[in-house]
Amino acid sequence: MSTDQRKVAIVTGASRGIGAAIAQRLGQDGFSVIVNYAGDSATAEALAKQIKECGHRAFAFKADVSDTDAVKKMFDTVVSEFGFVDVVVNNAGIMELSKIAETTDESFDRQVAVNLKGTFNPLREAARRVRDGGRIINFSSSVVGLLPPTYAVYASIKAAIETMTKILAKELRGRNITVNTVAPGPTATQLFLKDKPQKVIDEFTKLAPLERLGRPEDIAGVVSFLAGPDGGWVNGQTLRANGGIV
Ligand code: NDP
């Protein structure tokens, strides 16, 4: 087991986008960072290497968050290698948009598996294993407030995640562990930009009074606050980070 006493953070879905920015930021903040991913080993390994080259500590770990055994194994490995877990960021997610009338069973099941069960699995392990004084941060979306057409399945699952967050915050009473949700607005990542015509991207860009899309670093800064010393009194909340769209 490692003798390094740095706090340990697991970030799910950290090979790119918001999760990658969170992994980089938590590395800078002094955490040993587990860069979780499901698909792209090369990107995740490259990110871990880049974080290490900046003098921080990072390790890539492949585990599909929808797979209960794989998630359990990831936590087992982290605890046996590092001795403890202090922060879990449940960031992994996919987004598939369609009107309810046109939504297929496959799309519904995929989003429930990755976004709902894929949040629940690491959340359950976090509830069991995060050290006293730790932080758990889930991911919702500002579409829970905006409720645009075609977002029904995605937004409903995110609303469920906000509900689980508030309940777990109460269940962990007495252990000085905070559980919060970050709900970004449109953020310039593959998940948001993929398959969107430029006209639609331009419309989203103008939605916020701050008149730009979110950047992964904007969201990483919010996670850093919640994971760090200044965030310790925020508990059971949903923090919308969206430039003011809702
Ligand atoms: P990206 O698509 O850019 O990145 C998603 C990450 O999740 C990738 O690293 C991907 O890696 C990983 N991932 C996907 N499926 C799984 C899985 N089953 N198990 C483990 N990892 C997985 O998305 P964003 O960075 O944009 O989104 C991050 C979070 O923020 C999501 O929860 C999303 O819903 C939320 N969000 C994003 C917004 C936006 O506008 N971008 C707005 C509001 C919320 P790989 O494919 O290699 O597994």
PDB file of C-alpha atoms and ligand atoms in Angstrom:
ATOM      1  CA  MET A   1       0.000   0.000   0.000  1.00  0.00           C
ATOM      2  CA  SER A   2       1.207   3.539  -0.774  1.00  0.00           C
ATOM      3  CA  THR A   3       2.514   5.645   2.116  1.00  0.00           C
ATOM      4  CA  ASP A   4       1.581   8.894   0.318  1.00  0.00           C
ATOM      5  CA  GLN A   5      -0.833  10.810   2.547  1.00  0.00           C
ATOM      6  CA  ARG A   6      -2.401  12.961  -0.190  1.00  0.00           C
ATOM      7  CA  LYS A   7      -6.198  12.812  -0.170  1.00  0.00           C
ATOM      8  CA  VAL A   8      -7.598  10.502  -2.854  1.00  0.00           C
ATOM      9  CA  ALA A   9     -10.262  11.538  -5.385  1.00  0.00           C
ATOM     10  CA  ILE A  10     -12.057   9.254  -7.842  1.00  0.00           C
ATOM     11  CA  VAL A  11     -13.481  11.102 -10.866  1.00  0.00           C
ATOM     12  CA  THR A  12     -15.784   9.022 -13.079  1.00  0.00           C
ATOM     13  CA  GLY A  13     -15.856   9.706 -16.819  1.00  0.00           C
ATOM     14  CA  ALA A  14     -12.602  11.638 -16.662  1.00  0.00           C
ATOM     15  CA  SER A  15     -10.982  10.769 -19.992  1.00  0.00           C
ATOM     16  CA  ARG A  16     -12.306  13.934 -21.665  1.00  0.00           C
ATOM     17  CA  GLY A  17     -14.609  16.930 -21.281  1.00  0.00           C
ATOM     18  CA  ILE A  18     -15.672  18.154 -17.853  1.00  0.00           C
ATOM     19  CA  GLY A  19     -14.293  15.062 -16.064  1.00  0.00           C
ATOM     20  CA  ALA A  20     -10.813  15.577 -17.554  1.00  0.00           C
ATOM     21  CA  ALA A  21     -10.804  19.225 -16.394  1.00  0.00           C
ATOM     22  CA  ILE A  22     -11.903  18.095 -12.907  1.00  0.00           C
ATOM     23  CA  ALA A  23      -9.125  15.478 -12.767  1.00  0.00           C
ATOM     24  CA  GLN A  24      -6.550  18.108 -13.749  1.00  0.00           C
ATOM     25  CA  ARG A  25      -7.888  20.619 -11.226  1.00  0.00           C
ATOM     26  CA  LEU A  26      -8.046  18.154  -8.326  1.00  0.00           C
ATOM     27  CA  GLY A  27      -4.483  17.076  -9.173  1.00  0.00           C
ATOM     28  CA  GLN A  28      -3.414  20.741  -8.902  1.00  0.00           C
ATOM     29  CA  ASP A  29      -5.345  20.987  -5.643  1.00  0.00           C
ATOM     30  CA  GLY A  30      -3.144  18.238  -4.188  1.00  0.00           C
ATOM     31  CA  PHE A  31      -5.314  15.126  -4.514  1.00  0.00           C
ATOM     32  CA  SER A  32      -4.171  11.776  -5.860  1.00  0.00           C
ATOM     33  CA  VAL A  33      -6.625  11.432  -8.753  1.00  0.00           C
ATOM     34  CA  ILE A  34      -8.187   8.292 -10.215  1.00  0.00           C
ATOM     35  CA  VAL A  35      -9.071   9.022 -13.851  1.00  0.00           C
ATOM     36  CA  ASN A  36     -11.981   6.641 -14.479  1.00  0.00           C
ATOM     37  CA  TYR A  37     -13.225   5.909 -17.988  1.00  0.00           C
ATOM     38  CA  ALA A  38     -15.058   3.157 -19.864  1.00  0.00           C
ATOM     39  CA  GLY A  39     -13.875   3.242 -23.449  1.00  0.00           C
ATOM     40  CA  ASP A  40     -10.828   5.169 -24.513  1.00  0.00           C
ATOM     41  CA  SER A  41      -7.732   3.871 -22.686  1.00  0.00           C
ATOM     42  CA  ALA A  42      -5.237   5.906 -24.735  1.00  0.00           C
ATOM     43  CA  THR A  43      -6.874   9.253 -23.877  1.00  0.00           C
ATOM     44  CA  ALA A  44      -7.275   8.406 -20.187  1.00  0.00           C
ATOM     45  CA  GLU A  45      -3.674   7.168 -19.873  1.00  0.00           C
ATOM     46  CA  ALA A  46      -2.421  10.291 -21.695  1.00  0.00           C
ATOM     47  CA  LEU A  47      -4.340  12.537 -19.286  1.00  0.00           C
ATOM     48  CA  ALA A  48      -2.972  10.706 -16.236  1.00  0.00           C
ATOM     49  CA  LYS A  49       0.549  11.069 -17.689  1.00  0.00           C
ATOM     50  CA  GLN A  50       0.010  14.771 -18.329  1.00  0.00           C
ATOM     51  CA  ILE A  51      -1.186  15.340 -14.734  1.00  0.00           C
ATOM     52  CA  LYS A  52       1.847  13.443 -13.421  1.00  0.00           C
ATOM     53  CA  GLU A  53       4.199  15.485 -15.634  1.00  0.00           C
ATOM     54  CA  CYS A  54       2.875  18.597 -13.864  1.00  0.00           C
ATOM     55  CA  GLY A  55       4.157  17.106 -10.596  1.00  0.00           C
ATOM     56  CA  HIS A  56       0.815  15.726  -9.403  1.00  0.00           C
ATOM     57  CA  ARG A  57      -0.440  12.178  -8.820  1.00  0.00           C
ATOM     58  CA  ALA A  58      -2.903  10.458 -11.182  1.00  0.00           C
ATOM     59  CA  PHE A  59      -3.863   6.958 -12.307  1.00  0.00           C
ATOM     60  CA  ALA A  60      -6.207   5.856 -15.084  1.00  0.00           C
ATOM     61  CA  PHE A  61      -8.711   3.127 -14.178  1.00  0.00           C
ATOM     62  CA  LYS A  62     -11.065   1.479 -16.649  1.00  0.00           C
ATOM     63  CA  ALA A  63     -14.505   0.654 -15.232  1.00  0.00           C
ATOM     64  CA  ASP A  64     -17.909   1.021 -16.852  1.00  0.00           C
ATOM     65  CA  VAL A  65     -19.907   2.859 -14.175  1.00  0.00           C
ATOM     66  CA  SER A  66     -23.067   0.959 -15.135  1.00  0.00           C
ATOM     67  CA  ASP A  67     -21.346  -2.331 -14.196  1.00  0.00           C
ATOM     68  CA  THR A  68     -21.760  -2.937 -10.456  1.00  0.00           C
ATOM     69  CA  ASP A  69     -18.864  -5.413 -10.218  1.00  0.00           C
ATOM     70  CA  ALA A  70     -16.484  -3.195 -12.187  1.00  0.00           C
ATOM     71  CA  VAL A  71     -17.245  -0.217  -9.932  1.00  0.00           C
ATOM     72  CA  LYS A  72     -16.812  -2.335  -6.792  1.00  0.00           C
ATOM     73  CA  LYS A  73     -13.477  -3.599  -8.150  1.00  0.00           C
ATOM     74  CA  MET A  74     -12.331  -0.026  -8.830  1.00  0.00           C
ATOM     75  CA  PHE A  75     -13.068   0.999  -5.231  1.00  0.00           C
ATOM     76  CA  ASP A  76     -11.458  -2.239  -3.902  1.00  0.00           C
ATOM     77  CA  THR A  77      -8.317  -1.493  -5.903  1.00  0.00           C
ATOM     78  CA  VAL A  78      -8.164   2.158  -4.832  1.00  0.00           C
ATOM     79  CA  VAL A  79      -8.619   1.273  -1.153  1.00  0.00           C
ATOM     80  CA  SER A  80      -6.018  -1.508  -1.307  1.00  0.00           C
ATOM     81  CA  GLU A  81      -3.472   0.667  -3.207  1.00  0.00           C
ATOM     82  CA  PHE A  82      -4.044   4.011  -1.463  1.00  0.00           C
ATOM     83  CA  GLY A  83      -5.638   2.993   1.843  1.00  0.00           C
ATOM     84  CA  PHE A  84      -8.573   5.417   1.640  1.00  0.00           C
ATOM     85  CA  VAL A  85     -10.945   7.464  -0.565  1.00  0.00           C
ATOM     86  CA  ASP A  86     -11.776  11.086   0.270  1.00  0.00           C
ATOM     87  CA  VAL A  87     -13.648  12.473  -2.735  1.00  0.00           C
ATOM     88  CA  VAL A  88     -15.901  10.826  -5.317  1.00  0.00           C
ATOM     89  CA  VAL A  89     -17.036  12.867  -8.317  1.00  0.00           C
ATOM     90  CA  ASN A  90     -19.842  11.126 -10.213  1.00  0.00           C
ATOM     91  CA  ASN A  91     -19.355  12.883 -13.537  1.00  0.00           C
ATOM     92  CA  ALA A  92     -19.641  10.099 -16.166  1.00  0.00           C
ATOM     93  CA  GLY A  93     -22.656  10.506 -18.388  1.00  0.00           C
ATOM     94  CA  ILE A  94     -24.155  10.269 -21.858  1.00  0.00           C
ATOM     95  CA  MET A  95     -26.916  12.307 -23.484  1.00  0.00           C
ATOM     96  CA  GLU A  96     -29.381  11.068 -26.088  1.00  0.00           C
ATOM     97  CA  LEU A  97     -32.106  13.484 -27.161  1.00  0.00           C
ATOM     98  CA  SER A  98     -35.485  12.574 -28.663  1.00  0.00           C
ATOM     99  CA  LYS A  99     -39.132  13.436 -28.230  1.00  0.00           C
ATOM    100  CA  ILE A 100     -40.881  10.996 -25.903  1.00  0.00           C
ATOM    101  CA  ALA A 101     -43.019   9.664 -28.791  1.00  0.00           C
ATOM    102  CA  GLU A 102     -39.853   8.792 -30.702  1.00  0.00           C
ATOM    103  CA  THR A 103     -37.664   7.457 -27.882  1.00  0.00           C
ATOM    104  CA  THR A 104     -36.589   3.835 -28.332  1.00  0.00           C
ATOM    105  CA  ASP A 105     -36.330   1.279 -25.519  1.00  0.00           C
ATOM    106  CA  GLU A 106     -32.616   0.960 -26.303  1.00  0.00           C
ATOM    107  CA  SER A 107     -31.980   4.672 -25.820  1.00  0.00           C
ATOM    108  CA  PHE A 108     -34.051   4.763 -22.600  1.00  0.00           C
ATOM    109  CA  ASP A 109     -32.243   1.716 -21.175  1.00  0.00           C
ATOM    110  CA  ARG A 110     -28.793   3.040 -22.139  1.00  0.00           C
ATOM    111  CA  GLN A 111     -29.368   6.346 -20.381  1.00  0.00           C
ATOM    112  CA  VAL A 112     -30.803   4.662 -17.287  1.00  0.00           C
ATOM    113  CA  ALA A 113     -27.808   2.289 -17.217  1.00  0.00           C
ATOM    114  CA  VAL A 114     -25.037   4.863 -17.633  1.00  0.00           C
ATOM    115  CA  ASN A 115     -26.566   7.971 -16.061  1.00  0.00           C
ATOM    116  CA  LEU A 116     -28.762   6.582 -13.267  1.00  0.00           C
ATOM    117  CA  LYS A 117     -27.243   3.227 -12.326  1.00  0.00           C
ATOM    118  CA  GLY A 118     -23.853   4.612 -13.335  1.00  0.00           C
ATOM    119  CA  THR A 119     -24.293   7.306 -10.707  1.00  0.00           C
ATOM    120  CA  PHE A 120     -25.880   4.993  -8.137  1.00  0.00           C
ATOM    121  CA  ASN A 121     -23.103   2.360  -8.286  1.00  0.00           C
ATOM    122  CA  PRO A 122     -20.221   4.704  -7.351  1.00  0.00           C
ATOM    123  CA  LEU A 123     -22.532   6.602  -4.987  1.00  0.00           C
ATOM    124  CA  ARG A 124     -23.232   3.395  -3.019  1.00  0.00           C
ATOM    125  CA  GLU A 125     -19.528   2.562  -2.883  1.00  0.00           C
ATOM    126  CA  ALA A 126     -18.796   6.160  -1.846  1.00  0.00           C
ATOM    127  CA  ALA A 127     -21.383   5.943   0.950  1.00  0.00           C
ATOM    128  CA  ARG A 128     -19.656   2.791   2.222  1.00  0.00           C
ATOM    129  CA  ARG A 129     -16.039   3.790   1.812  1.00  0.00           C
ATOM    130  CA  VAL A 130     -15.393   7.537   1.742  1.00  0.00           C
ATOM    131  CA  ARG A 131     -13.475   8.532   4.859  1.00  0.00           C
ATOM    132  CA  ASP A 132     -15.086  10.748   7.468  1.00  0.00           C
ATOM    133  CA  GLY A 133     -14.685  14.365   6.380  1.00  0.00           C
ATOM    134  CA  GLY A 134     -14.961  13.406   2.684  1.00  0.00           C
ATOM    135  CA  ARG A 135     -16.899  14.913  -0.212  1.00  0.00           C
ATOM    136  CA  ILE A 136     -19.251  13.324  -2.723  1.00  0.00           C
ATOM    137  CA  ILE A 137     -20.223  15.302  -5.818  1.00  0.00           C
ATOM    138  CA  ASN A 138     -22.850  14.152  -8.309  1.00  0.00           C
ATOM    139  CA  PHE A 139     -23.675  15.554 -11.725  1.00  0.00           C
ATOM    140  CA  SER A 140     -27.044  16.856 -12.842  1.00  0.00           C
ATOM    141  CA  SER A 141     -27.796  19.413 -15.571  1.00  0.00           C
ATOM    142  CA  SER A 142     -29.463  22.802 -15.755  1.00  0.00           C
ATOM    143  CA  VAL A 143     -32.014  21.234 -18.159  1.00  0.00           C
ATOM    144  CA  VAL A 144     -33.770  20.063 -14.973  1.00  0.00           C
ATOM    145  CA  GLY A 145     -34.731  23.744 -14.679  1.00  0.00           C
ATOM    146  CA  LEU A 146     -35.086  24.581 -18.378  1.00  0.00           C
ATOM    147  CA  LEU A 147     -37.092  21.445 -19.314  1.00  0.00           C
ATOM    148  CA  PRO A 148     -36.628  21.754 -23.099  1.00  0.00           C
ATOM    149  CA  PRO A 149     -38.412  19.400 -25.501  1.00  0.00           C
ATOM    150  CA  THR A 150     -36.420  16.216 -26.363  1.00  0.00           C
ATOM    151  CA  TYR A 151     -34.669  16.153 -22.960  1.00  0.00           C
ATOM    152  CA  ALA A 152     -37.323  14.117 -21.070  1.00  0.00           C
ATOM    153  CA  VAL A 153     -35.331  10.957 -20.333  1.00  0.00           C
ATOM    154  CA  TYR A 154     -32.003  12.718 -19.738  1.00  0.00           C
ATOM    155  CA  ALA A 155     -33.498  15.469 -17.519  1.00  0.00           C
ATOM    156  CA  SER A 156     -35.678  13.044 -15.513  1.00  0.00           C
ATOM    157  CA  ILE A 157     -32.634  10.942 -14.656  1.00  0.00           C
ATOM    158  CA  LYS A 158     -30.713  14.072 -13.645  1.00  0.00           C
ATOM    159  CA  ALA A 159     -33.658  15.081 -11.409  1.00  0.00           C
ATOM    160  CA  ALA A 160     -33.461  11.627  -9.798  1.00  0.00           C
ATOM    161  CA  ILE A 161     -29.743  12.181  -9.171  1.00  0.00           C
ATOM    162  CA  GLU A 162     -30.515  15.476  -7.401  1.00  0.00           C
ATOM    163  CA  THR A 163     -33.008  13.581  -5.207  1.00  0.00           C
ATOM    164  CA  MET A 164     -30.513  10.810  -4.326  1.00  0.00           C
ATOM    165  CA  THR A 165     -27.944  13.461  -3.451  1.00  0.00           C
ATOM    166  CA  LYS A 166     -30.173  15.143  -0.869  1.00  0.00           C
ATOM    167  CA  ILE A 167     -31.146  11.834   0.718  1.00  0.00           C
ATOM    168  CA  LEU A 168     -27.564  10.560   0.948  1.00  0.00           C
ATOM    169  CA  ALA A 169     -26.499  13.853   2.557  1.00  0.00           C
ATOM    170  CA  LYS A 170     -28.947  13.033   5.367  1.00  0.00           C
ATOM    171  CA  GLU A 171     -28.007   9.341   5.573  1.00  0.00           C
ATOM    172  CA  LEU A 172     -24.355  10.270   6.170  1.00  0.00           C
ATOM    173  CA  ARG A 173     -25.224  12.399   9.212  1.00  0.00           C
ATOM    174  CA  GLY A 174     -22.516  12.456  11.856  1.00  0.00           C
ATOM    175  CA  ARG A 175     -19.584  11.672   9.533  1.00  0.00           C
ATOM    176  CA  ASN A 176     -18.780  15.189   8.316  1.00  0.00           C
ATOM    177  CA  ILE A 177     -19.238  14.062   4.688  1.00  0.00           C
ATOM    178  CA  THR A 178     -20.945  16.477   2.289  1.00  0.00           C
ATOM    179  CA  VAL A 179     -22.975  15.280  -0.711  1.00  0.00           C
ATOM    180  CA  ASN A 180     -23.840  17.817  -3.396  1.00  0.00           C
ATOM    181  CA  THR A 181     -24.831  18.008  -7.036  1.00  0.00           C
ATOM    182  CA  VAL A 182     -23.298  20.239  -9.692  1.00  0.00           C
ATOM    183  CA  ALA A 183     -25.707  21.077 -12.518  1.00  0.00           C
ATOM    184  CA  PRO A 184     -23.842  22.654 -15.443  1.00  0.00           C
ATOM    185  CA  GLY A 185     -25.490  24.535 -18.284  1.00  0.00           C
ATOM    186  CA  PRO A 186     -24.376  24.082 -21.891  1.00  0.00           C
ATOM    187  CA  THR A 187     -20.644  23.403 -21.748  1.00  0.00           C
ATOM    188  CA  ALA A 188     -18.331  23.054 -24.739  1.00  0.00           C
ATOM    189  CA  THR A 189     -17.612  19.322 -24.697  1.00  0.00           C
ATOM    190  CA  GLN A 190     -18.227  16.422 -27.045  1.00  0.00           C
ATOM    191  CA  LEU A 191     -21.471  15.557 -25.212  1.00  0.00           C
ATOM    192  CA  PHE A 192     -22.949  18.999 -25.941  1.00  0.00           C
ATOM    193  CA  LEU A 193     -21.415  19.788 -29.344  1.00  0.00           C
ATOM    194  CA  LYS A 194     -21.857  16.369 -31.019  1.00  0.00           C
ATOM    195  CA  ASP A 195     -24.527  16.320 -33.766  1.00  0.00           C
ATOM    196  CA  LYS A 196     -25.667  19.926 -33.121  1.00  0.00           C
ATOM    197  CA  PRO A 197     -25.905  22.291 -36.105  1.00  0.00           C
ATOM    198  CA  GLN A 198     -23.926  25.543 -35.637  1.00  0.00           C
ATOM    199  CA  LYS A 199     -27.215  27.507 -35.521  1.00  0.00           C
ATOM    200  CA  VAL A 200     -28.348  25.563 -32.445  1.00  0.00           C
ATOM    201  CA  ILE A 201     -24.936  25.956 -30.789  1.00  0.00           C
ATOM    202  CA  ASP A 202     -25.156  29.722 -31.428  1.00  0.00           C
ATOM    203  CA  GLU A 203     -28.618  29.840 -29.811  1.00  0.00           C
ATOM    204  CA  PHE A 204     -27.362  28.020 -26.708  1.00  0.00           C
ATOM    205  CA  THR A 205     -24.336  30.321 -26.604  1.00  0.00           C
ATOM    206  CA  LYS A 206     -26.612  33.388 -26.339  1.00  0.00           C
ATOM    207  CA  LEU A 207     -28.920  31.865 -23.696  1.00  0.00           C
ATOM    208  CA  ALA A 208     -26.837  32.901 -20.687  1.00  0.00           C
ATOM    209  CA  PRO A 209     -26.630  36.576 -19.706  1.00  0.00           C
ATOM    210  CA  LEU A 210     -22.872  35.983 -19.708  1.00  0.00           C
ATOM    211  CA  GLU A 211     -23.212  35.192 -23.456  1.00  0.00           C
ATOM    212  CA  ARG A 212     -20.894  32.245 -23.850  1.00  0.00           C
ATOM    213  CA  LEU A 213     -20.882  28.491 -23.422  1.00  0.00           C
ATOM    214  CA  GLY A 214     -19.484  27.047 -20.223  1.00  0.00           C
ATOM    215  CA  ARG A 215     -15.937  25.754 -20.358  1.00  0.00           C
ATOM    216  CA  PRO A 216     -14.946  22.489 -18.638  1.00  0.00           C
ATOM    217  CA  GLU A 217     -12.628  24.572 -16.399  1.00  0.00           C
ATOM    218  CA  ASP A 218     -15.634  26.632 -15.176  1.00  0.00           C
ATOM    219  CA  ILE A 219     -17.233  23.460 -13.872  1.00  0.00           C
ATOM    220  CA  ALA A 220     -13.947  22.063 -12.526  1.00  0.00           C
ATOM    221  CA  GLY A 221     -13.612  25.236 -10.432  1.00  0.00           C
ATOM    222  CA  VAL A 222     -17.013  24.588  -8.835  1.00  0.00           C
ATOM    223  CA  VAL A 223     -16.064  20.965  -8.065  1.00  0.00           C
ATOM    224  CA  SER A 224     -12.745  22.166  -6.625  1.00  0.00           C
ATOM    225  CA  PHE A 225     -14.649  24.502  -4.301  1.00  0.00           C
ATOM    226  CA  LEU A 226     -17.007  21.732  -3.138  1.00  0.00           C
ATOM    227  CA  ALA A 227     -14.105  19.275  -2.671  1.00  0.00           C
ATOM    228  CA  GLY A 228     -11.893  21.798  -0.899  1.00  0.00           C
ATOM    229  CA  PRO A 229     -11.860  23.471   2.513  1.00  0.00           C
ATOM    230  CA  ASP A 230     -14.093  26.425   1.547  1.00  0.00           C
ATOM    231  CA  GLY A 231     -16.949  24.139   0.404  1.00  0.00           C
ATOM    232  CA  GLY A 232     -17.335  22.333   3.720  1.00  0.00           C
ATOM    233  CA  TRP A 233     -20.558  24.046   4.815  1.00  0.00           C
ATOM    234  CA  VAL A 234     -22.426  23.356   1.546  1.00  0.00           C
ATOM    235  CA  ASN A 235     -24.339  20.078   1.902  1.00  0.00           C
ATOM    236  CA  GLY A 236     -27.303  18.457   0.172  1.00  0.00           C
ATOM    237  CA  GLN A 237     -27.452  21.215  -2.450  1.00  0.00           C
ATOM    238  CA  THR A 238     -27.690  21.442  -6.215  1.00  0.00           C
ATOM    239  CA  LEU A 239     -25.276  24.071  -7.462  1.00  0.00           C
ATOM    240  CA  ARG A 240     -26.226  25.300 -10.945  1.00  0.00           C
ATOM    241  CA  ALA A 241     -23.179  26.521 -12.840  1.00  0.00           C
ATOM    242  CA  ASN A 242     -24.551  27.910 -16.068  1.00  0.00           C
ATOM    243  CA  GLY A 243     -23.787  31.608 -16.550  1.00  0.00           C
ATOM    244  CA  GLY A 244     -27.320  32.447 -15.440  1.00  0.00           C
ATOM    245  CA  ILE A 245     -29.572  30.605 -17.937  1.00  0.00           C
ATOM    246  CA  VAL A 246     -32.002  29.400 -15.255  1.00  0.00           C
TER     247      VAL A 246
HETATM  248  P1  NDP B   1     -18.264  13.984 -22.490  1.00  0.00           P
HETATM  249  O1  NDP B   1     -19.062  13.170 -23.429  1.00  0.00           O
HETATM  250  O2  NDP B   1     -17.359  15.036 -23.031  1.00  0.00           O
HETATM  251  O3  NDP B   1     -17.411  13.027 -21.518  1.00  0.00           O
HETATM  252  C1  NDP B   1     -18.041  11.958 -20.880  1.00  0.00           C
HETATM  253  C2  NDP B   1     -17.013  11.128 -20.149  1.00  0.00           C
HETATM  254  O4  NDP B   1     -17.692  10.030 -19.529  1.00  0.00           O
HETATM  255  C3  NDP B   1     -15.953  10.547 -21.028  1.00  0.00           C
HETATM  256  O5  NDP B   1     -14.715  10.558 -20.347  1.00  0.00           O
HETATM  257  C4  NDP B   1     -16.416   9.116 -21.254  1.00  0.00           C
HETATM  258  O6  NDP B   1     -15.300   8.316 -21.530  1.00  0.00           O
HETATM  259  C5  NDP B   1     -17.046   8.806 -19.902  1.00  0.00           C
HETATM  260  N1  NDP B   1     -18.030   7.745 -19.893  1.00  0.00           N
HETATM  261  C6  NDP B   1     -19.095   7.581 -20.713  1.00  0.00           C
HETATM  262  N2  NDP B   1     -19.770   6.470 -20.396  1.00  0.00           N
HETATM  263  C7  NDP B   1     -19.121   5.920 -19.335  1.00  0.00           C
HETATM  264  C8  NDP B   1     -19.327   4.767 -18.545  1.00  0.00           C
HETATM  265  N3  NDP B   1     -20.343   3.932 -18.811  1.00  0.00           N
HETATM  266  N4  NDP B   1     -18.478   4.499 -17.540  1.00  0.00           N
HETATM  267  C9  NDP B   1     -17.428   5.318 -17.270  1.00  0.00           C
HETATM  268  N5  NDP B   1     -17.178   6.440 -18.002  1.00  0.00           N
HETATM  269  C10 NDP B   1     -18.015   6.725 -19.012  1.00  0.00           C
HETATM  270  O7  NDP B   1     -19.321  14.633 -21.472  1.00  0.00           O
HETATM  271  P2  NDP B   1     -19.264  15.972 -20.568  1.00  0.00           P
HETATM  272  O8  NDP B   1     -17.901  16.177 -20.068  1.00  0.00           O
HETATM  273  O9  NDP B   1     -19.925  17.053 -21.306  1.00  0.00           O
HETATM  274  O10 NDP B   1     -20.275  15.567 -19.386  1.00  0.00           O
HETATM  275  C11 NDP B   1     -19.850  15.280 -18.077  1.00  0.00           C
HETATM  276  C12 NDP B   1     -21.074  15.324 -17.163  1.00  0.00           C
HETATM  277  O11 NDP B   1     -21.643  16.622 -17.172  1.00  0.00           O
HETATM  278  C13 NDP B   1     -22.205  14.362 -17.574  1.00  0.00           C
HETATM  279  O12 NDP B   1     -22.783  13.800 -16.421  1.00  0.00           O
HETATM  280  C14 NDP B   1     -23.199  15.275 -18.260  1.00  0.00           C
HETATM  281  O13 NDP B   1     -24.506  14.769 -18.206  1.00  0.00           O
HETATM  282  C15 NDP B   1     -23.033  16.538 -17.440  1.00  0.00           C
HETATM  283  N6  NDP B   1     -23.463  17.746 -18.120  1.00  0.00           N
HETATM  284  C16 NDP B   1     -22.834  18.178 -19.262  1.00  0.00           C
HETATM  285  C17 NDP B   1     -23.273  19.328 -19.899  1.00  0.00           C
HETATM  286  C18 NDP B   1     -22.652  19.842 -21.161  1.00  0.00           C
HETATM  287  O14 NDP B   1     -23.228  20.775 -21.763  1.00  0.00           O
HETATM  288  N7  NDP B   1     -21.516  19.325 -21.600  1.00  0.00           N
HETATM  289  C19 NDP B   1     -24.384  20.142 -19.352  1.00  0.00           C
HETATM  290  C20 NDP B   1     -24.951  19.601 -18.150  1.00  0.00           C
HETATM  291  C21 NDP B   1     -24.500  18.454 -17.560  1.00  0.00           C
HETATM  292  P3  NDP B   1     -15.337   6.991 -22.448  1.00  0.00           P
HETATM  293  O15 NDP B   1     -16.295   7.296 -23.568  1.00  0.00           O
HETATM  294  O16 NDP B   1     -13.956   6.760 -22.847  1.00  0.00           O
HETATM  295  O17 NDP B   1     -15.825   5.974 -21.522  1.00  0.00           O
END
